[in-house]
Amino acid sequence: MKKTFKLEGLDCANCAAKIEKKVKAMDGVKDATVSFFAQKLVLEADDAQFDEIARKVAEVVHHTDADCTMVL
């Protein structure tokens, strides 16, 4: 499954790159792309676990950039 999420409060391109790298390394994630300019994250992950993976990704996003929130 592939889905796009809005990232509210993403501060810089460096944070976007860090988030992308961490999300791509997560179990169950097939691919992830973070766009600083569009303030979006495109997540491709296993269909059966997608909701659980999305929640974990949201935690990673907030942990990496405390001002950033992934809108589920």
mmCIF file of N, CA and C in Angstrom, residues 7 13-26 29 31-36 40-42 60-61 64:
data_model
loop_
_atom_site.group_PDB
_atom_site.id
_atom_site.type_symbol
_atom_site.label_atom_id
_atom_site.label_comp_id
_atom_site.label_asym_id
_atom_site.label_seq_id
_atom_site.Cartn_x
_atom_site.Cartn_y
_atom_site.Cartn_z
ATOM 1 N N LEU A 7 2.965 16.594 6.574
ATOM 2 C CA LEU A 7 3.855 16.828 7.709
ATOM 3 C C LEU A 7 3.700 18.282 8.137
ATOM 4 N N ALA A 13 15.167 21.090 5.638
ATOM 5 C CA ALA A 13 15.448 20.003 4.707
ATOM 6 C C ALA A 13 16.304 18.926 5.364
ATOM 7 N N ASN A 14 17.170 19.314 6.297
ATOM 8 C CA ASN A 14 18.007 18.347 7.005
ATOM 9 C C ASN A 14 17.133 17.398 7.834
ATOM 10 N N CYS A 15 16.130 17.948 8.514
ATOM 11 C CA CYS A 15 15.207 17.114 9.290
ATOM 12 C C CYS A 15 14.445 16.164 8.364
ATOM 13 N N ALA A 16 14.037 16.661 7.209
ATOM 14 C CA ALA A 16 13.324 15.825 6.237
ATOM 15 C C ALA A 16 14.197 14.649 5.809
ATOM 16 N N ALA A 17 15.478 14.906 5.564
ATOM 17 C CA ALA A 17 16.397 13.842 5.153
ATOM 18 C C ALA A 17 16.591 12.821 6.269
ATOM 19 N N LYS A 18 16.694 13.289 7.504
ATOM 20 C CA LYS A 18 16.842 12.378 8.650
ATOM 21 C C LYS A 18 15.606 11.499 8.811
ATOM 22 N N ILE A 19 14.430 12.112 8.689
ATOM 23 C CA ILE A 19 13.181 11.350 8.809
ATOM 24 C C ILE A 19 13.109 10.288 7.718
ATOM 25 N N GLU A 20 13.402 10.683 6.474
ATOM 26 C CA GLU A 20 13.351 9.741 5.353
ATOM 27 C C GLU A 20 14.278 8.557 5.590
ATOM 28 N N LYS A 21 15.498 8.820 6.035
ATOM 29 C CA LYS A 21 16.477 7.752 6.270
ATOM 30 C C LYS A 21 15.990 6.795 7.356
ATOM 31 N N LYS A 22 15.464 7.336 8.456
ATOM 32 C CA LYS A 22 14.996 6.492 9.564
ATOM 33 C C LYS A 22 13.781 5.670 9.161
ATOM 34 N N VAL A 23 12.854 6.268 8.427
ATOM 35 C CA VAL A 23 11.640 5.558 8.018
ATOM 36 C C VAL A 23 11.986 4.440 7.037
ATOM 37 N N LYS A 24 12.881 4.700 6.096
ATOM 38 C CA LYS A 24 13.276 3.668 5.126
ATOM 39 C C LYS A 24 13.901 2.457 5.807
ATOM 40 N N ALA A 25 14.536 2.663 6.964
ATOM 41 C CA ALA A 25 15.203 1.581 7.681
ATOM 42 C C ALA A 25 14.246 0.749 8.532
ATOM 43 N N MET A 26 13.008 1.168 8.655
ATOM 44 C CA MET A 26 12.045 0.467 9.505
ATOM 45 C C MET A 26 11.560 -0.831 8.866
ATOM 46 N N VAL A 29 8.639 -1.351 5.875
ATOM 47 C CA VAL A 29 8.596 -0.214 4.953
ATOM 48 C C VAL A 29 9.296 -0.603 3.657
ATOM 49 N N ASP A 31 9.289 1.620 0.870
ATOM 50 C CA ASP A 31 9.916 2.855 0.398
ATOM 51 C C ASP A 31 9.281 4.032 1.123
ATOM 52 N N ALA A 32 10.048 5.108 1.217
ATOM 53 C CA ALA A 32 9.550 6.334 1.835
ATOM 54 C C ALA A 32 10.262 7.518 1.203
ATOM 55 N N THR A 33 9.502 8.582 0.964
ATOM 56 C CA THR A 33 10.059 9.809 0.420
ATOM 57 C C THR A 33 9.485 10.978 1.208
ATOM 58 N N VAL A 34 10.383 11.852 1.685
ATOM 59 C CA VAL A 34 9.952 13.041 2.415
ATOM 60 C C VAL A 34 10.313 14.262 1.576
ATOM 61 N N SER A 35 9.326 15.113 1.348
ATOM 62 C CA SER A 35 9.546 16.358 0.616
ATOM 63 C C SER A 35 9.413 17.522 1.582
ATOM 64 N N PHE A 36 10.518 18.220 1.812
ATOM 65 C CA PHE A 36 10.492 19.389 2.698
ATOM 66 C C PHE A 36 9.624 20.485 2.097
ATOM 67 N N LYS A 40 5.372 16.843 2.817
ATOM 68 C CA LYS A 40 4.669 15.568 2.695
ATOM 69 C C LYS A 40 5.614 14.392 2.821
ATOM 70 N N LEU A 41 5.037 13.272 3.256
ATOM 71 C CA LEU A 41 5.750 12.007 3.326
ATOM 72 C C LEU A 41 4.945 10.992 2.531
ATOM 73 N N VAL A 42 5.593 10.335 1.584
ATOM 74 C CA VAL A 42 4.956 9.261 0.829
ATOM 75 C C VAL A 42 5.504 7.959 1.381
ATOM 76 N N VAL A 60 8.326 8.269 14.908
ATOM 77 C CA VAL A 60 9.679 8.574 14.438
ATOM 78 C C VAL A 60 9.760 10.015 13.954
ATOM 79 N N VAL A 61 8.739 10.453 13.230
ATOM 80 C CA VAL A 61 8.702 11.826 12.726
ATOM 81 C C VAL A 61 8.764 12.807 13.889
ATOM 82 N N THR A 64 12.162 12.733 15.736
ATOM 83 C CA THR A 64 13.248 13.332 14.958
ATOM 84 C C THR A 64 13.143 14.853 14.923
#
